[in-house]
Tab-separated table of C-alpha atoms in Angstrom:
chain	number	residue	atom	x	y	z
A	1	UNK	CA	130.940	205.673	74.902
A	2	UNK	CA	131.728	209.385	74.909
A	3	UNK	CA	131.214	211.205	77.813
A	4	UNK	CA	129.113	214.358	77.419
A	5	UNK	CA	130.436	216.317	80.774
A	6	UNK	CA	133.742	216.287	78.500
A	7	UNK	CA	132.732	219.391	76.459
A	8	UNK	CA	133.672	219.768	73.332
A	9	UNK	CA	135.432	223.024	72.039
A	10	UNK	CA	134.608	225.448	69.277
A	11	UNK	CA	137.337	224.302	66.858
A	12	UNK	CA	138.474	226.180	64.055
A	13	UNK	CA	137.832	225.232	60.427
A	14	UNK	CA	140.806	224.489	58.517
A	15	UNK	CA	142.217	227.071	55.425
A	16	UNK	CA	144.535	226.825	53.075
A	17	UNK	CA	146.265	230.366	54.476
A	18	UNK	CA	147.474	228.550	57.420
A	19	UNK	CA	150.077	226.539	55.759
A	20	UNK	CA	152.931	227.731	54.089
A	21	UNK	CA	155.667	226.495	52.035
A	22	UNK	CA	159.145	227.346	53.227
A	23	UNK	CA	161.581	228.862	51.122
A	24	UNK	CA	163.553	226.325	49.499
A	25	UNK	CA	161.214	223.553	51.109
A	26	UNK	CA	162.070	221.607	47.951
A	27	UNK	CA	165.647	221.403	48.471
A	28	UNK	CA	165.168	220.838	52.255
A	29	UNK	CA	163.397	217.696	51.170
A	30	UNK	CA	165.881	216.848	48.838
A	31	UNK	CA	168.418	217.293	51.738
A	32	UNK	CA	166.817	215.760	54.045
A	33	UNK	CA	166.067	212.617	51.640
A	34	UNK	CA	169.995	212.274	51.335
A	35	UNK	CA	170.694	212.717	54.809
A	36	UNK	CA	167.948	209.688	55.282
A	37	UNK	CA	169.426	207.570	52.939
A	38	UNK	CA	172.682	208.482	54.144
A	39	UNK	CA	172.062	206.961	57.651
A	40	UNK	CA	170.243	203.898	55.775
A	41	UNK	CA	173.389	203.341	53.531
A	42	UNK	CA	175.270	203.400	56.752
A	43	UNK	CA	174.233	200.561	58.479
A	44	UNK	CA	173.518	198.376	54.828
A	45	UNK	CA	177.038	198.979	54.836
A	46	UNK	CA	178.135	198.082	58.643
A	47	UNK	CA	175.606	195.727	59.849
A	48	UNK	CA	174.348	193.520	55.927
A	49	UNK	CA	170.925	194.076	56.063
A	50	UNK	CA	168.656	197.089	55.116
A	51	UNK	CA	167.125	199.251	58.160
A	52	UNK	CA	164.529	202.255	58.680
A	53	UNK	CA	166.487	205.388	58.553
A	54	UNK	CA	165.369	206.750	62.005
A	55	UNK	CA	163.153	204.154	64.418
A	56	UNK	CA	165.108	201.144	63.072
A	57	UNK	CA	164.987	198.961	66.362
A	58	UNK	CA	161.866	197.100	66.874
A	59	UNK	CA	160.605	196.533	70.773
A	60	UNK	CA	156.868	195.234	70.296
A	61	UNK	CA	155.078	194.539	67.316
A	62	UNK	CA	151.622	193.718	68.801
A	63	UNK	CA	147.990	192.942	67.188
A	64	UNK	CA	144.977	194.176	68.738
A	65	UNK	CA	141.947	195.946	67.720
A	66	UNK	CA	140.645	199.573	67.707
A	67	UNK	CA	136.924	200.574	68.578
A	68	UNK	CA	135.751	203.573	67.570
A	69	UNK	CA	133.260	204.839	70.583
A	70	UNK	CA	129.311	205.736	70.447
A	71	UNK	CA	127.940	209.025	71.170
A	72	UNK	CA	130.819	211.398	69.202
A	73	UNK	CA	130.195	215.126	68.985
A	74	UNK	CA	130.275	216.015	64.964
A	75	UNK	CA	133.424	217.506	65.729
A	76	UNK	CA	135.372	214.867	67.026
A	77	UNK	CA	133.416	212.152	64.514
A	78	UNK	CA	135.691	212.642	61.133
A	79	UNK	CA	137.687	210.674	58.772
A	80	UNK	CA	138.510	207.135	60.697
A	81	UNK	CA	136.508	207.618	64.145
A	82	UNK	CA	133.423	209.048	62.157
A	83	UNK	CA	131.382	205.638	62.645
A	84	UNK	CA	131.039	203.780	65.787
A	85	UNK	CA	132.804	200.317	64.315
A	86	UNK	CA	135.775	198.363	65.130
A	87	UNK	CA	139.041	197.611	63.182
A	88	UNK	CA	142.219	195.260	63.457
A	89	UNK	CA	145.316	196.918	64.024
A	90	UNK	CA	148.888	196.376	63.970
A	91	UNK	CA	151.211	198.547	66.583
A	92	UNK	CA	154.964	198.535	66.556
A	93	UNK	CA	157.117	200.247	69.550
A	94	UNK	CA	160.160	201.573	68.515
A	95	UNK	CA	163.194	203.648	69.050
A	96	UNK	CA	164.407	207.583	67.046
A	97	UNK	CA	167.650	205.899	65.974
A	98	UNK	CA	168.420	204.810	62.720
A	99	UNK	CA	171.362	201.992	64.279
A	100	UNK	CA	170.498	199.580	66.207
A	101	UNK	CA	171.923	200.615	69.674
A	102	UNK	CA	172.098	198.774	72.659
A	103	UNK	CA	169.135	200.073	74.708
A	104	UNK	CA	171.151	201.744	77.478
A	105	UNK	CA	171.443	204.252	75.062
A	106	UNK	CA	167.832	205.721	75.628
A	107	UNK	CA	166.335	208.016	73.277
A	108	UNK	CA	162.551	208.957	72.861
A	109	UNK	CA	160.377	206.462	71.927
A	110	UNK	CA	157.994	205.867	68.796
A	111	UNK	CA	154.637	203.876	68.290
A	112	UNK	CA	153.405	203.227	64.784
A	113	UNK	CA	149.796	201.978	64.621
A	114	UNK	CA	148.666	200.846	61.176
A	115	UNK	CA	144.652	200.246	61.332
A	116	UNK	CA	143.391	198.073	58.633
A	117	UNK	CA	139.901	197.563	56.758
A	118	UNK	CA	139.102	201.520	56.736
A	119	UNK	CA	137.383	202.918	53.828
A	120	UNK	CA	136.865	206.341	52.181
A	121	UNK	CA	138.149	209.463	50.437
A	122	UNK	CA	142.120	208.749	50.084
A	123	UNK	CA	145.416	210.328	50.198
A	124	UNK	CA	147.545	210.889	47.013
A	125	UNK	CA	149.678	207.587	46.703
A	126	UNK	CA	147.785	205.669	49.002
A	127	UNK	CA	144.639	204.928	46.726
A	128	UNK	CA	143.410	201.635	46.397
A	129	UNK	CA	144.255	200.863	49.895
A	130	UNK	CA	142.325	200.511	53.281
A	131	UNK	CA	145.431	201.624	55.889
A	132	UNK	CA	145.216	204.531	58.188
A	133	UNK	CA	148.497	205.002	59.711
A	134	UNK	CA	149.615	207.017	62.682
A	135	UNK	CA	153.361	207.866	63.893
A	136	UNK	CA	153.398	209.245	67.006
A	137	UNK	CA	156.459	209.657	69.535
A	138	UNK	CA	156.267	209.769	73.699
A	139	UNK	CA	156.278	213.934	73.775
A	140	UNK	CA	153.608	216.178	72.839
A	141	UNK	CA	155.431	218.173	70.492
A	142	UNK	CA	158.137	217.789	68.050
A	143	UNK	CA	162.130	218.634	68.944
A	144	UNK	CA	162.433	221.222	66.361
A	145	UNK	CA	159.543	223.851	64.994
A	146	UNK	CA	160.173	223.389	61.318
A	147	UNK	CA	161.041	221.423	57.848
A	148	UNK	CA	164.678	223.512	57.977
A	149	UNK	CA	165.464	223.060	61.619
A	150	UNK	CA	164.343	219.121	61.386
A	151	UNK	CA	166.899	219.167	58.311
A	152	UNK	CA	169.480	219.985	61.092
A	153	UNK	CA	169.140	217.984	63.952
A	154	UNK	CA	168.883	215.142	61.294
A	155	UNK	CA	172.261	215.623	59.786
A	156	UNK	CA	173.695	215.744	63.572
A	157	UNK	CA	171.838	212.321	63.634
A	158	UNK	CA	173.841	211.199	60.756
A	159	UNK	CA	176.966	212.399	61.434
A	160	UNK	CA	177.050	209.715	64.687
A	161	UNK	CA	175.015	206.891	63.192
A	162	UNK	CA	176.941	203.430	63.482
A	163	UNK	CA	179.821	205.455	65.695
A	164	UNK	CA	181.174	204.302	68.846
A	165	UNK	CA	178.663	202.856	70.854
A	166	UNK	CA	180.787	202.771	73.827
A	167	UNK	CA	180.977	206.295	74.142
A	168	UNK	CA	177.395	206.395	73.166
A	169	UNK	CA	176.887	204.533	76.416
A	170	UNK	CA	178.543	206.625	78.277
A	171	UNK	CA	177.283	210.080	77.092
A	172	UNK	CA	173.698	208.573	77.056
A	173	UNK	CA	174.202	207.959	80.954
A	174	UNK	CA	176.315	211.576	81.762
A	175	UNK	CA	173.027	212.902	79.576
A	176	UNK	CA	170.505	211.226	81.854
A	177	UNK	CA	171.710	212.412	84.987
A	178	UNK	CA	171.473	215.756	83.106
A	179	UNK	CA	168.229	215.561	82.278
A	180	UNK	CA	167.111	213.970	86.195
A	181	UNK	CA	168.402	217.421	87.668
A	182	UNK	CA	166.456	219.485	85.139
A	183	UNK	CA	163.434	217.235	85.963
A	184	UNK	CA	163.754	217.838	89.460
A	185	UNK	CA	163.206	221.797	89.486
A	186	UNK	CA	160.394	220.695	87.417
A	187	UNK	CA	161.956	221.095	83.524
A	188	UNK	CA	162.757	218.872	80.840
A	189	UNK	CA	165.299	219.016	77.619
A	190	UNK	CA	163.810	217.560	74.769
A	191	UNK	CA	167.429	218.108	73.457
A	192	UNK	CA	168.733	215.814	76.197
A	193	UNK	CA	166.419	213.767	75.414
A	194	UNK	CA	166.863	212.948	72.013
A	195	UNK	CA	170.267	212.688	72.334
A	196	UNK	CA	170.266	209.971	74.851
A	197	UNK	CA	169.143	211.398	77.897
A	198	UNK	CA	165.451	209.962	78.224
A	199	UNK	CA	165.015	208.366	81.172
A	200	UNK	CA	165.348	204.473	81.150
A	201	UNK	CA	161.817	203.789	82.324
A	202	UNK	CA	159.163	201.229	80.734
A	203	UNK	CA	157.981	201.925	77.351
A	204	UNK	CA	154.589	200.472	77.792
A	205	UNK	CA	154.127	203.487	80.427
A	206	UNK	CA	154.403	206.032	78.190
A	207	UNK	CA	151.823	208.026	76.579
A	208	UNK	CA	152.527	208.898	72.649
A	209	UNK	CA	151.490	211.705	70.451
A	210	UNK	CA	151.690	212.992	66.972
A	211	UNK	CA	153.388	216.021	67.759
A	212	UNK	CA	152.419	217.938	64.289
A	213	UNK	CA	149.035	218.249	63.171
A	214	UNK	CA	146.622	216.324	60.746
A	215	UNK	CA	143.237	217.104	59.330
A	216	UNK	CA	139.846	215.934	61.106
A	217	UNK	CA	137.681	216.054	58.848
A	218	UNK	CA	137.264	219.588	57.991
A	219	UNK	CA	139.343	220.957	61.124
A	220	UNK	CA	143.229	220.094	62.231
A	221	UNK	CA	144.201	218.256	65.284
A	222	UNK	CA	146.846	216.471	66.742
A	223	UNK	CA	145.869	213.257	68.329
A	224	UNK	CA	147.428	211.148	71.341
A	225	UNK	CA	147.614	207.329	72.070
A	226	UNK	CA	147.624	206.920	76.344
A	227	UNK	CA	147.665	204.008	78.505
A	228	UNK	CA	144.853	203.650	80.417
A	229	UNK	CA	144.100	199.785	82.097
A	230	UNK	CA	145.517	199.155	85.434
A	231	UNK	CA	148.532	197.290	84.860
A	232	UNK	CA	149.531	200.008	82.144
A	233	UNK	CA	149.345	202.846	84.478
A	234	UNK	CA	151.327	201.231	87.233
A	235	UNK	CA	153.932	201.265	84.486
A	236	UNK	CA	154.159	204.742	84.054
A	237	UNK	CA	157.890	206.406	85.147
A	238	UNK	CA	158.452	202.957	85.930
A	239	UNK	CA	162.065	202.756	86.113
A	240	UNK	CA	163.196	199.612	84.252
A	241	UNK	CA	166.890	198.601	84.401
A	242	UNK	CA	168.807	197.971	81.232
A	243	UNK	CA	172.602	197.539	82.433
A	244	UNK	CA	173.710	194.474	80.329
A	245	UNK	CA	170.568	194.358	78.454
A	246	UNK	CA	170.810	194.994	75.091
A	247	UNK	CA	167.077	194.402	74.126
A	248	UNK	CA	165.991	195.067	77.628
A	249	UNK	CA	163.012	197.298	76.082
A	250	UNK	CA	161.613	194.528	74.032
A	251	UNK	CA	162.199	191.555	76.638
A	252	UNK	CA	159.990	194.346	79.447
A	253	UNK	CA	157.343	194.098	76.586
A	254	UNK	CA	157.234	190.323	75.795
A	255	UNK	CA	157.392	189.945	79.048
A	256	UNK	CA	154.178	192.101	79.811
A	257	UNK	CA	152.218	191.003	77.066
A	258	UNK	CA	152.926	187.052	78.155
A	259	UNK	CA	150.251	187.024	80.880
A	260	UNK	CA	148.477	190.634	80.402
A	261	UNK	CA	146.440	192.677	78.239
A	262	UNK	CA	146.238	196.526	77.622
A	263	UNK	CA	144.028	199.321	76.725
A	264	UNK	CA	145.252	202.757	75.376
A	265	UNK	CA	142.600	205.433	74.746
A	266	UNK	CA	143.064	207.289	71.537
A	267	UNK	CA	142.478	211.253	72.080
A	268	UNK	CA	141.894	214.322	69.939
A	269	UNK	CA	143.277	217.945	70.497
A	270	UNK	CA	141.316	220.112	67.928
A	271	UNK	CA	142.725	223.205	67.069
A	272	UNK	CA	140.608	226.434	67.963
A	273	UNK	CA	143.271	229.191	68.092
A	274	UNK	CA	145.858	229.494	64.770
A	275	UNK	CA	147.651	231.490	66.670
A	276	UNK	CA	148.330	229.440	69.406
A	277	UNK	CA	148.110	225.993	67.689
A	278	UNK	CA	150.164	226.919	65.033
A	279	UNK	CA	150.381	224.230	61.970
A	280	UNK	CA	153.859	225.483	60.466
A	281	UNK	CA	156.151	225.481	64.568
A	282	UNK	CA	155.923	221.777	65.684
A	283	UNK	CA	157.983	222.914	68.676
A	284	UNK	CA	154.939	224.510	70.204
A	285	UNK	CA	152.809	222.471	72.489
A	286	UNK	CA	148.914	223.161	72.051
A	287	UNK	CA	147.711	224.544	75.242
A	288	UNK	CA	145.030	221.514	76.869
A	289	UNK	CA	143.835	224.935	79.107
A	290	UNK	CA	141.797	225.871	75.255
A	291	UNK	CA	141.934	222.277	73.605
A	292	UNK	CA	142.112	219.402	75.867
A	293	UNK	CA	142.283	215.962	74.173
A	294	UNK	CA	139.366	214.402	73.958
A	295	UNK	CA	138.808	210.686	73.678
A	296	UNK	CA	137.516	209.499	70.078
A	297	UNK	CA	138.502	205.188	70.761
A	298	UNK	CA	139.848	202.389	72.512
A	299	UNK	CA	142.845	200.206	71.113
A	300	UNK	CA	142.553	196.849	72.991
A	301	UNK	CA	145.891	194.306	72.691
A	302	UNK	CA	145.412	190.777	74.244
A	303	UNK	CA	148.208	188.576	75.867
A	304	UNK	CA	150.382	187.325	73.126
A	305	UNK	CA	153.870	187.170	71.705
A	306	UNK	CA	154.835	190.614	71.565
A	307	UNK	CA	157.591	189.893	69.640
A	308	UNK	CA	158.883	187.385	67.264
A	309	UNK	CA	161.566	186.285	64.734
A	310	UNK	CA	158.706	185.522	62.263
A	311	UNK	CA	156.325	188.354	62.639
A	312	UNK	CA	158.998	190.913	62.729
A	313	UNK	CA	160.834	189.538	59.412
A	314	UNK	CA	157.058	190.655	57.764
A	315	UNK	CA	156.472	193.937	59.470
A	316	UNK	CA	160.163	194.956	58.877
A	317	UNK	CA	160.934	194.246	55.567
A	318	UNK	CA	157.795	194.659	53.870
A	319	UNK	CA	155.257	197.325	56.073
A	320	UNK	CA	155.990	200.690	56.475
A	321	UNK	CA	154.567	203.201	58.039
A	322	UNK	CA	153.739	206.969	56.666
A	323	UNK	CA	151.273	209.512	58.071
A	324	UNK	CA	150.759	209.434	54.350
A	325	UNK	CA	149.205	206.341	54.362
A	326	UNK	CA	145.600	206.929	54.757
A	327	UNK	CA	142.753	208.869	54.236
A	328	UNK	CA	142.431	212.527	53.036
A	329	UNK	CA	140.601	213.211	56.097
A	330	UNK	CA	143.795	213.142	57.847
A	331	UNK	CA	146.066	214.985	55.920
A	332	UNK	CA	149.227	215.558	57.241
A	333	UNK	CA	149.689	219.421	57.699
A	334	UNK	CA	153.247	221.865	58.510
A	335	UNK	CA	156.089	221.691	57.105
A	336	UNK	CA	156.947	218.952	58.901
A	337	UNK	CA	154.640	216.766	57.761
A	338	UNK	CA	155.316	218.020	53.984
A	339	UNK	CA	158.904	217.376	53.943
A	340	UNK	CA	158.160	213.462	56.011
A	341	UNK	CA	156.431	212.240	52.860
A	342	UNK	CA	159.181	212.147	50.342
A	343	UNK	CA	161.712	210.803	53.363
A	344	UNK	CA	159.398	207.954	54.115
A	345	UNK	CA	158.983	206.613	50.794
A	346	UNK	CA	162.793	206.864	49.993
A	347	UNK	CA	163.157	204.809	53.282
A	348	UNK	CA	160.472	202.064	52.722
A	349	UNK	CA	161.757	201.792	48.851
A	350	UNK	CA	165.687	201.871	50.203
A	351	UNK	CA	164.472	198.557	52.334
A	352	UNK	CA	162.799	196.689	49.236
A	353	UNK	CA	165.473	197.487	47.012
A	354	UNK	CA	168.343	195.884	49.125
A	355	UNK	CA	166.046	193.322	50.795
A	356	UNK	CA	164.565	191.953	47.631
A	357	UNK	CA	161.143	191.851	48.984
A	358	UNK	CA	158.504	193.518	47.871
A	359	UNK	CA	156.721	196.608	50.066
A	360	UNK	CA	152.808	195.952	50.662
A	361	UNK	CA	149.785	197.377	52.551
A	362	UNK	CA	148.036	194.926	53.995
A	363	UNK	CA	144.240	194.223	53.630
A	364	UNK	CA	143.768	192.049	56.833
A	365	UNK	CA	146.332	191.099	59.306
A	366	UNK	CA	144.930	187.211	59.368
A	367	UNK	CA	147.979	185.961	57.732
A	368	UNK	CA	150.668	187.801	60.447
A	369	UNK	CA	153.130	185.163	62.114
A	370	UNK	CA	152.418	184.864	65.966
């Protein structure tokens, strides 16, 4: 249940004025799109079967269920989380890159959670469905601050994928000892980061946001996904070591999930200064100090195979996973968001097309392989 001491704050109402296209946002899409497909092309190419362009490596794919909880403020009770109810979910940990690298090359990491059965108003291209995706990524806001910027970074992206993973290795590790000194005088690179230089530490300990904003309801937000049963925290900044372990994050997670459960509480951050929780600079972090995130669920995951041969030759080669996917009450908003759509859909189709199996949403998650 929601507690009441955690006061809500005044957010502010979305308009239309606070977005704003780019110039040339179209051909930054269209850029971006062949950049994408690029990096998917790639690895078709190298490796003989079809990946996702960026988070390609799977290291969980877990079933568990998502309650929404009693007592909501009207702000905070929109879209999904508007009724107190609970829904099946499907959550998959990943990796940024598009390769799949050995994971001693440590980059940021990504959870998709896809929540099925949820009804209402929805999205253009996702009608007819009952999915409510989120992507969200272990940093509260994105590397760059917009559609142009993203465009850049990505082709850097490209330009190494499926390139000496030796040196890979090695810059990953001369990049982490980088980042460890920063960390100590109390900074932190996402640029390090993304390139290699995130900390090899347990993925279950990390908390996850969606860096760039959404709709609730009739205001924007950005929402979080954070660990919060025992076991879970003592995981946090957990060093885990992956020397000679190539799937090391994925065997920390089976391994986990064989004789535990976990709880994550899902958390709202509504926007109630434009000018300080801007929708078009993903770089800028939304200050807590005027918007802290507020809890709006629970997302409960029993002891089970966290992985598996079976389950992931479903979730890989026929789910995918869009901020788009869902209902209008979570819009996607920025740039960022904007640009995502077309990128995602070339990626899921790219998959289907040289997989020969057809893409689907799923209705209920009855039928998924242990």
């Amino acid at each position: 249940m929601f507690n009441p001491a955690q006061v809500s704050p005044s957010p502010v109402l979305y308009e239309a004025r606070f977005e704003h296209l780019e110039d040339d946002e179209a051909d930054t899409t269209a850029s971006l799109v062949d950049a994408l497909r690029g990096i998917s092309e790639k690895t078709l190419a190298d490796g003989g079967q079809p990946l996702r362009s960026v988070h390609a490596k799977t290291h969980g794919l877990l079933r568990g269920e998502l309650r929404v909880l009693t007592g909501l403020p009207p702000a905070l009770a929109q879209g999904l989380f508007s009724t107190p109810m609970a829904f099946p979910i499907l959550m998959r940990l990943s990796t940024i890159p598009g390769d799949l690298l050995d994971d001693s090359v440590s980059t940021p990491r990504g959870m998709a959670i896809k929540v099925v059965g949820v009804e209402g108003a929805r999205l253009a291209g996702s009608e007819g469905e009952v999915t409510q995706d989120f992507v969200l990524v272990n940093g509260p806001s994105f590397a760059t601050a917009n559609a142009k910027s993203f465009l850049a970074s990505l082709k850097l992206l490209a330009s190494t994928t499926d390139k000496a993973p030796g040196l890979k290795k090695m810059f990953s590790a001369m990049a982490r000892g980088a980042e460890k000194v920063i960390e100590k005088v109390g900074g932190e690179s996402t640029t390090l980061k993304s390139m290699g230089g995130h900390p090899e530490t347990h993925i279950l300990g990390e908390s996850f946001y969606t860096q760039v904003p959404l709709l609730h309801g009739p205001y924007m937000a950005k929402l979080s996904v954070v660990p919060i049963s025992p076991g879970m925290l003592l995981l946090k900044n957990a060093a885990l070591d992956l020397r000679d372990k190539p799937n090391g994050l994925r065997d920390a997670v089976v391994d986990f999930f064989g004789s535990h459960s976990a709880e994550w509480e899902v958390r709202v951050q509504l926007c109630t200064d434009v000018n300080t929780m801007p929708l078009e600079d993903a770089s800028v972090v939304w200050p807590e100090d005027l918007s802290p995130y507020l809890p709006v669920a629970r997302i409960t995951v029993p002891p089970q195979a966290a992985w598996s041969e079976a389950r992931a030759e479903v979730v890989d080669s026929t789910y995918s996973f869009s901020p788009w996917h869902g209902l209008a009450a979570h819009r996607p908003l920025g740039s960022i968001m904007r640009v995502r759509k077309a990128a995602y859909e070339m990626s899921s189709q790219f998959r289907a097309q040289h997989s020969g199996k057809r893409l689907q949403e799923p209705r209920s998650l009855d039928d998924l392989p242990d």
